[in-house]
Amino acid sequence: MSLWVDKFRPKTLDDLHYHQSLSIRLKSLAASADFPHMLFYGPSGAGKKTRISCTLRQLFGSGVEKLKIDQRVFISPSKRKLEINVVQSNFHIEITPSEAGNYDRVVIQDLLKEIAQTQQVDLNAKHRFKVVVINEADSLSRDAQAALRRTMEKYMSNMRIILCANSTSRLIAPIKSRCLLMRVAAPTPEEMQNVLEHVAKKLKFDLPEEASQQIAEDSGGNMRKALLVFEALKMQSPDLSGSLTIAKPDWEIYCHKVADLIVQEQSPARVLEVRGKLYELLAHCIPPTIILKTVAERVVERVDEAMKADVMHWAAFYETRMRLGNKKIYHLEAWVVKVMSLYKHFMYNFDMADFE
Amino acid sequence: MAFFQAKSTSATSKHFVDPAHQPWVEKYRPKTIDDVSAQEHTIAVLRKTLVSTNLPHMLFYGPPGTGKTSTILALARQLFGPDNFRNRVLELNASDERGISIVREKIKSFARQTPRAQAVASDGNVYPCPPYKIIILDEADSMTQDAQGALRRIMETYARITRFCLVCNYVTRIIEPLASRCSKFRFTPLDSTSTSSRLSHIASAEHIDVSSEVISTLIETSGGDLRRSITYLQSASRLSSSTNPPVPITPHDIQEIAGVVPTAVINDFAKTLGISVVEDMDVDDLPTNWKLKGFNAVQKKVKGIMREGYSASQTLSQLHDTIILHPTLPARQKAKCALAFAEADKALCDGADEELWVLEVGLRIHKAVTTS
């Protein structure tokens, strides 16, 4: 039995619930003979992947659902072996080049050239070209992106590329200018409620209005999260009535605890305590950016208006540092200490002003 | 390169590739250097070399989409004709492996070959076909320093029978010894008249109907990058022709394709930050609203923008334009805003979190504007 997220994932463009205009566009593009390279971008859980797979289906028919997973070995210039998982059907191939780390350029070069130089052998295929889906395109290195540039033009006759990214900021301009950009915005709460109701109807039970509203609000535009939460709730209380408490993930509660610690007291001992908690979070593989953002957002809720901007400023500042450096904990801690000192200063000045 | 080309040409003869499915940037790539839009100075110099059939080593540099690759390909084609083109020209770009070993082996062995005798042109035209080969190193700025270093001596030793043409975006990434061996040609961003004439030429050749507003939107969004505007035009025409019945292309379509954030969203964001946008100049009660809209309003707005999936860099650059060109904002505040933008751009280039930085810029602008 699969999760509801997978079970009720729309299979065709007609099944999609929201962004109708986008679906119409994709449909007409798939029907026309010249399909462009495409770049799907939008926040996570907005339905980029779903739209890509629907488009592929629209392009080639149900044949694209016969997937096989291959493990391919690439050899880097320094003779290092790289093993990459490749998901492919007869008509398309899906790769996540960021698995290869620094050597993603090699993967892109080898794989794309290989595909570009093989013709479609199946004479019944609807289109002459194969499609290469590149996931997490925004984490491709500059080199790999540069390697894509000319390939995208030269092998247009038997290959199309579909890139999937969270944002276009990290893609180089030449790539963007070669693709048709498809923005997939997060669904609005109403649209999410529609989807939830649709799922409920399929499973033949009633979904109370308040429950769906609550789930939609809580998930912050992330459809996948909403469905997962929905399923979890259904497990907890089968009738979905009464007051529902959506369980927050453990790490989020933990992050909130850290934020509370920072606001309550500012002392070296407290820093030590916070550090222990931060280590704990990092050890559980919570991405440091998410830790920083969650803690910062919580801190901001609890401090004075005048300080909020500063807290966020330093969060942004140290987040950038964190990207450049490679020891994350230093920068997390630096931020904590910075916020504490800001808070102290603020309270101190405030107090003094009050006394005078 | 010659190998790949041979393959693709034979493939096209076997499987008929409808030219309608070609990207227009390839389809309308200039055939002769006289077709190249703008770049009068460079073309004038190159035309002379076409007559004298003597070519220096060349370095083409300039922003993307200004016709660098097109120019050298057209020139080579005019020099050698279609039949000799394949064995006289070696094109390497960033999609090919170009480490030092390739420079030492592939480039060197190609460079040291004495050019073969001129084949008789099959199309009946007479080509100058001078007795040297051309090696085109496209996107040369992504070559490593070592690989560039290895080229130095090769360029000199085989200068008699081989000419190099380096094509790059940033001339500063080419090491000095290489740059000094080449005659440099700078390609400038296309001015709006030549872009619009080229675009309308393509539009008429493709039998599509474009209004002048669409063309001006294309020019605006592409910023002198002809390739980008042609791609946008093609995408837009695809979209418009595939619906039933075909609808005319609107400037809004172009903006959506180009990933431009709608002006309304930017204006709304700017208003939240406390900047009065031109249309609302008559609203006088703005200052009182400023105090009410504090941190939370900005944060909410930023979250909204991020949820819509707009790209941070695009949002910031458009917000930047709004603020810098703002008619009434004092220079001091503009300067503060510009500083925030610059820092955010650097951070985004380094791969920092988008939401945090858009928020940061928003807050700093808010602060700069409210506390003057």
XYZ file of C-alpha atoms in Angstrom:
728
model
C 0.000 0.000 0.000
C 1.421 3.290 -1.017
C 1.145 6.667 0.574
C -1.715 8.884 -0.448
C 0.716 11.329 -1.941
C 1.769 8.742 -4.502
C -1.534 7.011 -4.802
C -3.447 10.121 -5.768
C -0.740 11.779 -7.772
C -2.391 12.997 -10.968
C -1.366 10.941 -13.967
C -2.461 13.157 -16.820
C -2.630 16.863 -17.391
C -6.422 16.727 -17.239
C -6.341 15.387 -13.687
C -4.438 18.349 -12.312
C -6.468 20.407 -9.913
C -4.942 23.817 -10.027
C -2.998 26.080 -12.426
C -5.393 25.231 -15.220
C -3.874 27.754 -17.608
C -0.484 26.127 -17.166
C -1.961 22.702 -17.892
C -3.581 23.998 -21.057
C -0.285 25.412 -22.166
C 1.588 22.226 -21.477
C -1.015 20.250 -23.319
C -0.863 22.397 -26.390
C 2.930 22.355 -26.329
C 2.987 18.588 -26.092
C 0.574 18.345 -28.988
C 2.552 20.638 -31.253
C 5.478 19.090 -33.035
C 8.153 21.407 -31.728
C 8.503 20.892 -28.054
C 10.988 23.318 -26.497
C 13.481 22.791 -23.711
C 11.738 23.635 -20.493
C 12.572 24.851 -17.046
C 10.066 24.258 -14.271
C 10.607 26.317 -11.178
C 8.703 26.994 -8.005
C 8.717 26.258 -4.280
C 8.857 22.658 -3.126
C 5.609 20.778 -2.961
C 3.985 22.979 -5.573
C 3.743 20.136 -8.058
C 6.650 20.577 -10.423
C 7.503 16.907 -10.696
C 3.885 15.938 -11.102
C 3.537 18.366 -13.965
C 6.672 17.067 -15.596
C 5.509 13.467 -15.457
C 2.075 14.444 -16.743
C 3.667 16.295 -19.622
C 5.815 13.288 -20.454
C 2.763 11.121 -20.480
C 0.993 13.549 -22.718
C 3.987 13.484 -25.042
C 4.609 9.785 -25.312
C 1.590 7.968 -23.943
C 1.609 5.432 -21.153
C 4.949 3.989 -22.224
C 6.754 6.480 -20.016
C 5.446 4.776 -16.916
C 7.465 1.641 -17.558
C 10.461 2.716 -15.584
C 13.660 0.923 -14.891
C 16.420 1.967 -12.595
C 19.938 1.669 -13.835
C 23.152 2.206 -12.050
C 25.588 3.843 -14.399
C 29.281 4.230 -13.841
C 31.034 7.331 -15.062
C 34.726 7.917 -14.958
C 35.970 11.343 -14.014
C 39.065 12.817 -15.695
C 41.083 11.842 -12.642
C 39.989 8.204 -13.184
C 37.618 8.194 -10.258
C 34.559 6.053 -10.620
C 31.196 7.667 -10.035
C 28.061 5.643 -9.626
C 24.854 7.406 -10.486
C 21.327 6.100 -10.380
C 19.447 6.726 -13.565
C 15.715 6.261 -13.948
C 14.687 5.667 -17.503
C 11.949 4.535 -19.800
C 12.062 4.051 -23.541
C 11.318 7.697 -24.045
C 12.938 9.599 -21.284
C 15.708 9.500 -18.765
C 15.796 11.109 -15.384
C 18.940 12.074 -13.540
C 19.883 13.906 -10.396
C 23.371 15.080 -11.262
C 23.952 16.681 -7.888
C 24.540 13.151 -6.586
C 27.879 13.333 -8.320
C 28.989 16.356 -6.308
C 31.888 18.103 -7.937
C 31.943 15.779 -10.893
C 28.466 16.567 -12.144
C 29.964 18.024 -15.297
C 31.306 14.631 -16.336
C 27.922 13.047 -15.858
C 26.184 15.739 -17.871
C 28.703 15.587 -20.684
C 28.805 11.818 -21.025
C 25.176 11.080 -20.543
C 23.781 13.843 -22.706
C 26.168 13.165 -25.546
C 25.305 9.520 -25.459
C 21.600 10.211 -25.586
C 21.997 12.927 -28.142
C 23.784 10.621 -30.509
C 21.335 7.749 -30.326
C 18.256 7.932 -32.454
C 14.871 6.827 -31.267
C 14.616 3.256 -32.556
C 10.975 2.657 -31.773
C 9.167 3.564 -34.963
C 5.835 3.817 -33.180
C 7.115 6.544 -30.904
C 5.147 9.726 -31.155
C 8.182 11.918 -31.250
C 11.632 11.581 -32.638
C 13.323 12.941 -29.570
C 14.071 11.636 -26.117
C 13.572 13.760 -23.059
C 16.175 14.237 -20.379
C 14.791 15.335 -17.033
C 17.369 16.947 -14.800
C 16.295 17.253 -11.184
C 17.662 19.823 -8.765
C 19.079 21.788 -11.640
C 19.850 24.714 -9.373
C 22.493 22.707 -7.584
C 24.406 22.014 -10.782
C 27.858 23.501 -10.726
C 28.780 26.325 -13.059
C 30.885 23.986 -15.162
C 28.064 21.543 -15.628
C 25.733 24.340 -16.608
C 28.261 25.636 -19.103
C 28.493 22.129 -20.537
C 24.753 22.156 -21.119
C 24.773 25.346 -23.168
C 25.891 24.244 -26.587
C 24.541 20.736 -26.199
C 21.073 22.132 -25.832
C 21.300 23.830 -29.205
C 23.260 21.286 -31.144
C 21.327 18.157 -30.377
C 17.882 19.711 -30.491
C 16.814 17.232 -33.186
C 16.869 14.173 -30.971
C 16.827 15.434 -27.451
C 14.872 17.805 -25.245
C 15.840 18.816 -21.764
C 13.456 19.472 -18.911
C 15.056 21.121 -15.931
C 13.455 21.150 -12.528
C 14.628 23.710 -9.995
C 13.514 25.509 -6.886
C 14.641 28.863 -8.108
C 16.207 30.310 -11.186
C 18.691 32.516 -9.334
C 21.441 29.961 -9.405
C 21.089 29.087 -13.064
C 23.341 30.912 -15.472
C 21.655 33.270 -17.913
C 22.546 31.332 -21.087
C 20.629 28.313 -19.809
C 17.615 30.366 -18.874
C 17.549 31.992 -22.274
C 17.448 28.613 -23.984
C 14.507 27.288 -22.034
C 10.847 28.023 -21.890
C 10.309 29.043 -18.293
C 7.382 27.452 -16.488
C 6.605 28.932 -13.116
C 4.731 26.576 -10.830
C 3.437 28.661 -7.940
C 2.389 27.114 -4.664
C -1.344 26.397 -4.535
C -3.561 28.781 -2.600
C -5.305 27.435 0.528
C -8.594 27.103 -1.383
C -6.942 25.064 -4.103
C -5.354 22.847 -1.495
C -8.707 22.312 0.176
C -10.131 21.240 -3.156
C -7.414 18.650 -3.552
C -7.906 17.382 -0.017
C -11.637 17.063 -0.580
C -10.996 15.232 -3.816
C -8.806 12.732 -1.996
C -11.407 12.323 0.729
C -14.099 11.681 -1.857
C -11.961 9.053 -3.540
C -11.531 7.309 -0.205
C -15.229 7.695 0.501
C -15.280 9.581 3.756
C -16.259 13.058 4.804
C -13.705 15.732 5.425
C -14.939 18.455 7.779
C -14.445 21.992 6.519
C -12.396 23.128 9.534
C -10.030 20.196 9.278
C -9.186 20.813 5.647
C -8.810 24.511 6.351
C -6.432 23.822 9.180
C -4.335 21.414 7.169
C -4.123 23.831 4.248
C -3.002 26.677 6.467
C -0.509 24.616 8.359
C 1.296 23.257 5.319
C 2.242 26.676 3.957
C 1.575 25.982 0.312
C 3.284 22.620 0.264
C 0.852 20.155 -1.242
C 2.951 17.125 -0.450
C 3.181 18.109 3.187
C -0.545 18.742 3.318
C -1.351 15.282 2.023
C 1.095 13.615 4.367
C -0.316 15.493 7.338
C -3.799 14.602 6.188
C -2.979 10.930 6.077
C -1.339 11.057 9.474
C -4.364 12.800 10.962
C -6.686 10.262 9.481
C -4.678 7.527 11.146
C -4.882 9.309 14.496
C -8.566 10.037 14.560
C -10.540 8.230 11.880
C -13.563 10.524 12.042
C -11.495 13.741 11.779
C -13.883 15.602 14.073
C -13.354 17.723 17.139
C -10.244 19.754 17.716
C -7.344 18.493 15.701
C -3.812 19.060 16.714
C -1.446 18.799 13.836
C 1.677 17.302 15.226
C 4.675 19.391 14.405
C 7.784 17.498 13.432
C 10.180 16.894 16.290
C 12.923 19.019 14.888
C 10.631 22.003 14.648
C 9.677 21.721 18.295
C 13.320 21.350 19.130
C 14.189 24.461 17.120
C 11.510 26.380 18.968
C 13.018 25.233 22.225
C 16.363 26.596 21.108
C 14.751 29.927 20.256
C 13.100 30.092 23.667
C 16.414 29.400 25.354
C 18.009 32.291 23.474
C 15.316 34.736 24.448
C 15.064 33.668 28.088
C 18.614 34.185 29.151
C 21.806 35.527 27.633
C 24.913 34.106 29.234
C 27.908 31.982 28.313
C 26.337 29.014 30.072
C 23.259 29.391 27.944
C 25.362 29.519 24.794
C 26.853 26.206 25.796
C 23.431 24.734 26.310
C 22.232 26.019 22.956
C 25.302 24.627 21.290
C 24.527 21.169 22.575
C 21.056 21.426 21.122
C 22.343 22.695 17.800
C 24.757 19.800 17.598
C 21.912 17.451 18.279
C 19.924 18.961 15.407
C 22.866 18.796 13.030
C 23.549 15.214 14.037
C 20.017 14.374 12.970
C 20.781 15.714 9.519
C 18.548 18.768 9.673
C 19.977 21.158 7.080
C 21.656 24.070 8.877
C 19.829 26.650 6.768
C 16.509 25.274 7.910
C 17.643 25.264 11.531
C 18.732 28.874 11.271
C 15.551 29.978 9.546
C 13.236 28.190 11.927
C 15.020 29.431 15.028
C 15.239 32.967 13.664
C 11.567 33.069 12.819
C 10.691 31.932 16.300
C 13.044 34.426 17.938
C 11.568 37.213 15.856
C 8.111 36.383 17.113
C 9.199 36.852 20.673
C 11.344 39.989 20.606
C 10.541 43.669 20.390
C 9.600 45.185 17.031
C 12.736 47.334 16.925
C 14.990 44.298 17.131
C 13.305 42.098 14.557
C 14.988 43.594 11.528
C 18.395 43.188 13.110
C 17.812 39.566 14.020
C 16.841 38.787 10.451
C 19.751 40.792 9.093
C 22.253 38.740 11.023
C 20.479 35.538 10.133
C 20.886 36.382 6.459
C 24.472 37.417 7.049
C 25.492 34.247 8.840
C 23.546 32.049 6.484
C 25.693 33.327 3.633
C 28.824 32.773 5.682
C 27.661 29.257 6.320
C 27.437 28.573 2.582
C 30.932 29.822 2.007
C 32.507 28.097 4.953
C 32.360 24.412 5.634
C 31.940 24.127 9.388
C 28.297 24.951 9.897
C 28.201 24.991 13.688
C 30.584 27.971 13.917
C 28.221 30.186 12.025
C 25.120 28.966 13.779
C 26.788 29.706 17.091
C 28.062 33.048 15.928
C 24.529 33.995 15.091
C 23.257 32.844 18.470
C 25.891 34.902 20.272
C 25.177 37.884 18.072
C 21.472 37.744 18.796
C 22.129 37.376 22.512
C 24.400 40.380 22.580
C 21.894 42.397 20.565
C 19.201 41.437 22.991
C 21.327 42.356 25.986
C 22.232 45.689 24.473
C 18.690 46.388 23.623
C 17.386 45.561 27.074
C 20.218 47.456 28.742
C 19.663 50.627 26.713
C 16.003 50.293 27.123
C 16.300 49.975 30.854
C 18.613 52.957 31.099
C 16.274 55.086 29.059
C 13.484 54.095 31.347
C 15.430 55.021 34.457
C 16.335 58.434 33.149
C 33.531 18.310 -33.788
C 34.013 17.259 -37.381
C 33.057 13.778 -36.327
C 29.859 14.884 -34.648
C 28.902 17.023 -37.543
C 29.391 14.258 -39.991
C 27.102 12.137 -37.946
C 24.393 14.702 -37.533
C 24.326 15.590 -41.211
C 24.005 11.983 -42.247
C 21.325 11.559 -39.626
C 19.346 14.474 -40.957
C 19.433 13.038 -44.434
C 18.120 9.721 -43.201
C 15.451 11.064 -40.908
C 13.965 14.151 -42.340
C 14.037 16.863 -39.717
C 11.406 19.410 -40.434
C 13.020 22.843 -40.395
C 9.892 24.089 -38.658
C 11.019 22.195 -35.573
C 14.420 23.755 -35.479
C 14.999 26.423 -32.916
C 14.812 29.742 -34.651
C 18.137 30.808 -33.262
C 19.702 28.038 -35.359
C 17.393 28.501 -38.307
C 18.077 32.202 -38.584
C 21.723 32.091 -37.714
C 23.380 34.482 -40.166
C 24.721 32.689 -43.253
C 27.175 35.398 -44.184
C 28.884 37.968 -42.047
C 26.877 40.670 -43.786
C 23.750 39.212 -42.190
C 25.099 39.744 -38.691
C 23.035 42.355 -36.899
C 24.803 45.456 -35.595
C 28.561 45.092 -34.759
C 29.388 47.297 -37.767
C 32.969 47.879 -36.751
C 33.874 44.217 -36.318
C 32.131 43.247 -39.529
C 33.951 45.941 -41.478
C 37.299 44.607 -40.307
C 36.356 41.006 -41.009
C 35.081 41.848 -44.457
C 38.508 43.130 -45.338
C 40.095 39.910 -44.150
C 37.682 38.036 -46.378
C 39.086 39.876 -49.380
C 42.717 39.553 -48.404
C 42.066 36.003 -47.106
C 44.525 36.637 -44.332
C 43.294 36.190 -40.821
C 44.936 37.008 -37.504
C 44.291 34.986 -34.369
C 41.099 36.405 -32.996
C 39.472 36.914 -29.645
C 35.764 37.704 -29.653
C 34.286 38.890 -26.415
C 31.040 40.414 -25.301
C 27.805 39.627 -23.492
C 25.710 36.581 -24.473
C 23.538 36.742 -27.547
C 25.467 39.410 -29.408
C 26.523 37.213 -32.313
C 30.037 36.087 -31.490
C 29.651 32.439 -32.400
C 27.448 33.309 -35.360
C 30.052 35.672 -36.744
C 32.942 33.238 -36.658
C 30.852 30.387 -38.047
C 29.587 32.572 -40.867
C 33.083 33.801 -41.586
C 34.487 30.287 -41.690
C 31.702 29.183 -43.960
C 32.335 32.051 -46.305
C 36.035 31.363 -46.350
C 35.900 27.640 -46.951
C 32.517 26.838 -48.366
C 30.343 23.957 -47.149
C 32.568 21.206 -48.538
C 35.834 22.216 -46.997
C 34.242 23.473 -43.821
C 34.284 20.117 -42.137
C 37.956 19.359 -42.417
C 39.189 22.905 -42.048
C 37.338 23.954 -38.925
C 37.527 22.461 -35.449
C 34.943 23.761 -33.037
C 35.301 22.996 -29.369
C 32.964 24.339 -26.734
C 32.364 23.890 -23.055
C 30.314 20.765 -23.662
C 33.461 19.066 -24.911
C 36.148 17.983 -22.550
C 38.796 20.695 -22.719
C 41.269 19.862 -20.071
C 44.955 20.181 -20.617
C 45.151 16.690 -22.123
C 42.725 17.626 -24.880
C 44.723 20.730 -25.663
C 47.863 18.653 -25.866
C 46.382 15.890 -27.988
C 43.346 16.856 -29.960
C 44.038 20.523 -30.541
C 47.715 20.007 -31.161
C 47.256 17.196 -33.614
C 44.635 19.151 -35.495
C 46.782 22.251 -35.467
C 49.830 20.531 -36.887
C 48.070 18.893 -39.831
C 48.844 20.559 -43.095
C 45.517 21.522 -44.602
C 44.310 19.244 -47.319
C 43.936 20.424 -50.862
C 40.848 22.404 -51.557
C 37.929 20.278 -52.609
C 35.933 21.566 -55.518
C 32.866 23.303 -54.210
C 29.800 21.298 -55.118
C 27.450 24.251 -55.156
C 29.340 25.963 -57.947
C 30.445 28.976 -55.950
C 34.052 29.969 -55.667
C 35.377 30.229 -52.130
C 38.677 31.844 -51.221
C 39.687 28.804 -49.160
C 42.978 30.120 -47.823
C 45.659 27.574 -46.920
C 45.014 27.391 -43.194
C 42.594 25.839 -40.755
C 40.555 27.522 -38.055
C 40.172 26.261 -34.508
C 37.205 27.811 -32.757
C 37.310 27.639 -28.991
C 33.835 28.626 -27.967
C 33.164 29.694 -24.377
C 36.899 29.915 -23.867
C 36.493 31.597 -20.498
C 35.504 28.249 -19.006
C 38.842 26.723 -19.972
C 41.230 26.205 -17.113
C 44.303 28.366 -16.689
C 46.539 25.395 -17.380
C 44.766 24.520 -20.577
C 45.052 28.102 -21.706
C 48.725 28.095 -20.823
C 49.272 25.003 -22.936
C 47.783 26.804 -25.897
C 50.336 29.596 -25.879
C 53.133 27.924 -27.739
C 50.808 25.915 -29.973
C 49.321 29.137 -31.243
C 52.700 30.449 -32.272
C 54.278 27.309 -33.663
C 51.498 26.455 -36.045
C 50.484 30.008 -36.840
C 51.356 29.429 -40.492
C 48.740 26.741 -41.040
C 46.272 27.278 -38.221
C 44.347 30.252 -36.902
C 42.661 30.299 -33.537
C 39.490 32.053 -32.674
C 38.647 32.328 -29.009
C 35.098 33.248 -28.110
C 34.232 34.278 -24.586
C 31.994 36.415 -22.409
C 34.586 37.751 -20.021
C 37.861 38.818 -21.533
C 39.424 39.019 -18.083
C 39.238 35.245 -17.713
C 41.561 34.780 -20.681
C 45.153 34.798 -19.542
C 47.177 37.768 -20.690
C 49.681 35.867 -22.904
C 46.826 34.431 -24.948
C 44.964 37.711 -25.193
C 48.053 39.489 -26.432
C 48.452 36.991 -29.270
C 45.016 37.750 -30.627
C 43.397 40.741 -32.181
C 40.462 41.542 -29.990
C 36.973 42.250 -31.164
C 34.430 43.556 -28.735
C 30.796 42.729 -29.383
C 28.399 45.259 -27.958
C 24.844 44.599 -26.780
C 22.453 45.125 -29.649
C 20.689 48.449 -29.881
C 16.927 48.371 -30.014
C 16.581 49.293 -33.686
C 18.673 46.412 -34.992
C 17.015 43.995 -32.583
C 13.564 45.077 -33.652
C 14.409 44.901 -37.351
C 15.804 41.389 -36.908
C 12.793 40.289 -34.888
C 10.310 41.659 -37.389
C 12.276 40.002 -40.182
C 11.939 36.639 -38.434
C 8.303 37.272 -37.636
C 7.488 37.980 -41.247
C 9.486 34.945 -42.411
C 7.525 32.767 -39.992
C 4.217 34.359 -40.937
C 3.306 35.410 -37.460
C 1.673 38.592 -36.458
C 3.464 40.626 -33.824
C 2.475 44.048 -32.673
C 5.024 46.740 -31.992
C 4.286 46.525 -28.245
C 5.290 42.878 -28.261
C 8.563 43.714 -29.945
C 9.304 46.483 -27.497
C 8.522 44.133 -24.595
C 10.873 41.577 -26.104
C 13.637 44.158 -26.354
C 12.989 45.344 -22.820
C 13.090 41.866 -21.275
C 16.079 40.622 -23.209
C 18.389 43.580 -22.604
C 20.331 43.451 -25.855
C 20.552 39.670 -25.982
C 19.254 38.789 -29.423
C 19.229 35.062 -28.832
C 17.079 35.453 -25.797
C 14.552 37.639 -27.581
C 14.354 35.213 -30.500
C 13.822 32.288 -28.140
C 11.091 34.188 -26.321
C 9.447 35.064 -29.591
C 9.496 31.444 -30.680
C 8.102 30.211 -27.392
C 5.368 32.814 -27.479
C 4.412 31.936 -31.019
C 4.359 28.250 -30.098
C 1.988 28.960 -27.267
C -0.233 31.223 -29.284
C -0.427 28.973 -32.321
C -1.086 25.810 -30.357
C -4.275 27.083 -28.770
C -7.434 26.764 -30.748
C -8.244 29.217 -32.285
C -4.810 30.885 -32.385
C -4.647 33.972 -30.250
C -2.353 36.901 -30.949
C 0.781 37.255 -28.840
C 0.428 39.763 -26.037
C 3.177 41.564 -24.114
C 1.915 39.736 -21.029
C 2.762 36.367 -22.619
C 6.284 37.532 -23.246
C 6.674 38.641 -19.650
C 5.439 35.302 -18.381
C 7.816 33.395 -20.655
C 10.718 35.594 -19.689
C 10.051 34.922 -16.023
C 9.522 38.604 -15.330
C 7.689 39.309 -12.110
C 4.485 41.219 -12.894
C 4.752 44.939 -12.247
C 1.766 44.815 -9.937
C 3.563 42.408 -7.605
C 6.667 44.578 -7.508
C 4.648 47.725 -6.903
C 2.752 46.031 -4.138
C 5.974 44.916 -2.521
C 7.438 48.403 -2.855
C 4.351 49.867 -1.246
C 4.678 47.499 1.682
C 8.239 48.717 2.093
C 6.961 52.273 2.346
C 7.816 53.490 -1.123
C 5.000 55.275 -2.843
C 4.679 54.039 -6.383
C 4.013 56.551 -9.116
C 0.365 55.677 -9.646
C -0.401 56.322 -6.021
C 1.221 59.717 -5.818
C -2.067 61.333 -4.905
C -2.508 59.201 -1.814
C -1.323 61.397 1.010
C -2.012 59.258 4.009
C 0.831 56.879 3.253
C 3.180 58.115 5.973
C 0.687 57.213 8.666
C 0.410 53.727 7.253
C 4.134 53.221 7.392
C 4.285 52.923 11.104
C 1.508 50.392 11.141
C 3.175 48.211 8.601
C 6.192 46.978 10.396
C 8.276 43.889 10.320
C 5.379 41.478 10.149
C 3.891 43.049 7.052
C 7.207 42.840 5.236
C 7.753 39.271 6.324
C 4.309 38.250 5.184
C 4.776 39.901 1.822
C 8.139 38.207 1.266
C 6.669 34.833 2.152
C 3.884 35.472 -0.327
C 6.304 36.321 -3.108
C 8.390 33.240 -2.404
C 5.301 31.070 -2.438
C 4.373 32.357 -5.833
C 7.687 30.960 -6.963
C 9.185 34.132 -8.351
C 12.928 34.060 -8.581
C 14.680 36.147 -5.956
C 17.261 37.659 -8.258
C 14.596 38.670 -10.753
C 12.446 40.205 -8.031
C 15.372 42.115 -6.618
C 16.550 43.413 -9.955
C 13.093 44.688 -10.797
C 12.656 46.225 -7.373
C 16.044 47.810 -7.892
C 14.854 49.443 -11.107
C 11.742 50.711 -9.386
C 13.674 52.289 -6.566
C 16.633 53.685 -8.468
C 14.395 55.287 -11.079
C 11.969 56.532 -8.446
C 11.234 60.225 -9.097
C 10.934 61.546 -5.554
C 13.085 59.404 -3.305
C 16.096 61.315 -1.922
C 19.499 60.278 -3.240
C 20.734 59.308 0.194
C 17.992 56.759 0.658
C 18.502 55.420 -2.835
C 22.172 54.927 -2.060
C 21.330 52.969 1.068
C 18.960 50.781 -0.916
C 21.553 50.222 -3.618
C 23.989 49.013 -1.001
C 21.471 46.488 0.244
C 20.851 45.276 -3.301
C 24.539 44.849 -3.997
C 25.084 42.789 -0.879
C 22.075 40.628 -1.588
C 23.213 39.975 -5.131
C 26.592 38.798 -3.949
C 25.006 36.594 -1.325
C 22.622 35.062 -3.849
C 25.532 34.369 -6.179
C 27.192 32.527 -3.337
C 24.093 30.408 -3.042
C 22.574 31.887 0.095
C 18.964 31.310 1.060
C 16.636 33.350 -1.124
C 13.865 34.043 1.341
C 16.240 35.309 3.994
C 17.893 37.714 1.622
C 14.764 39.082 0.029
C 13.510 39.688 3.545
C 16.796 41.296 4.487
C 16.682 43.649 1.513
C 13.061 44.441 2.231
C 13.800 45.298 5.847
C 16.785 47.438 5.008
C 14.874 49.388 2.409
C 12.030 49.779 4.825
C 14.435 51.133 7.402
C 16.211 53.420 4.946
C 12.967 54.875 3.708
C 11.248 55.344 7.029
C 14.136 56.723 9.068
C 15.601 59.505 7.008
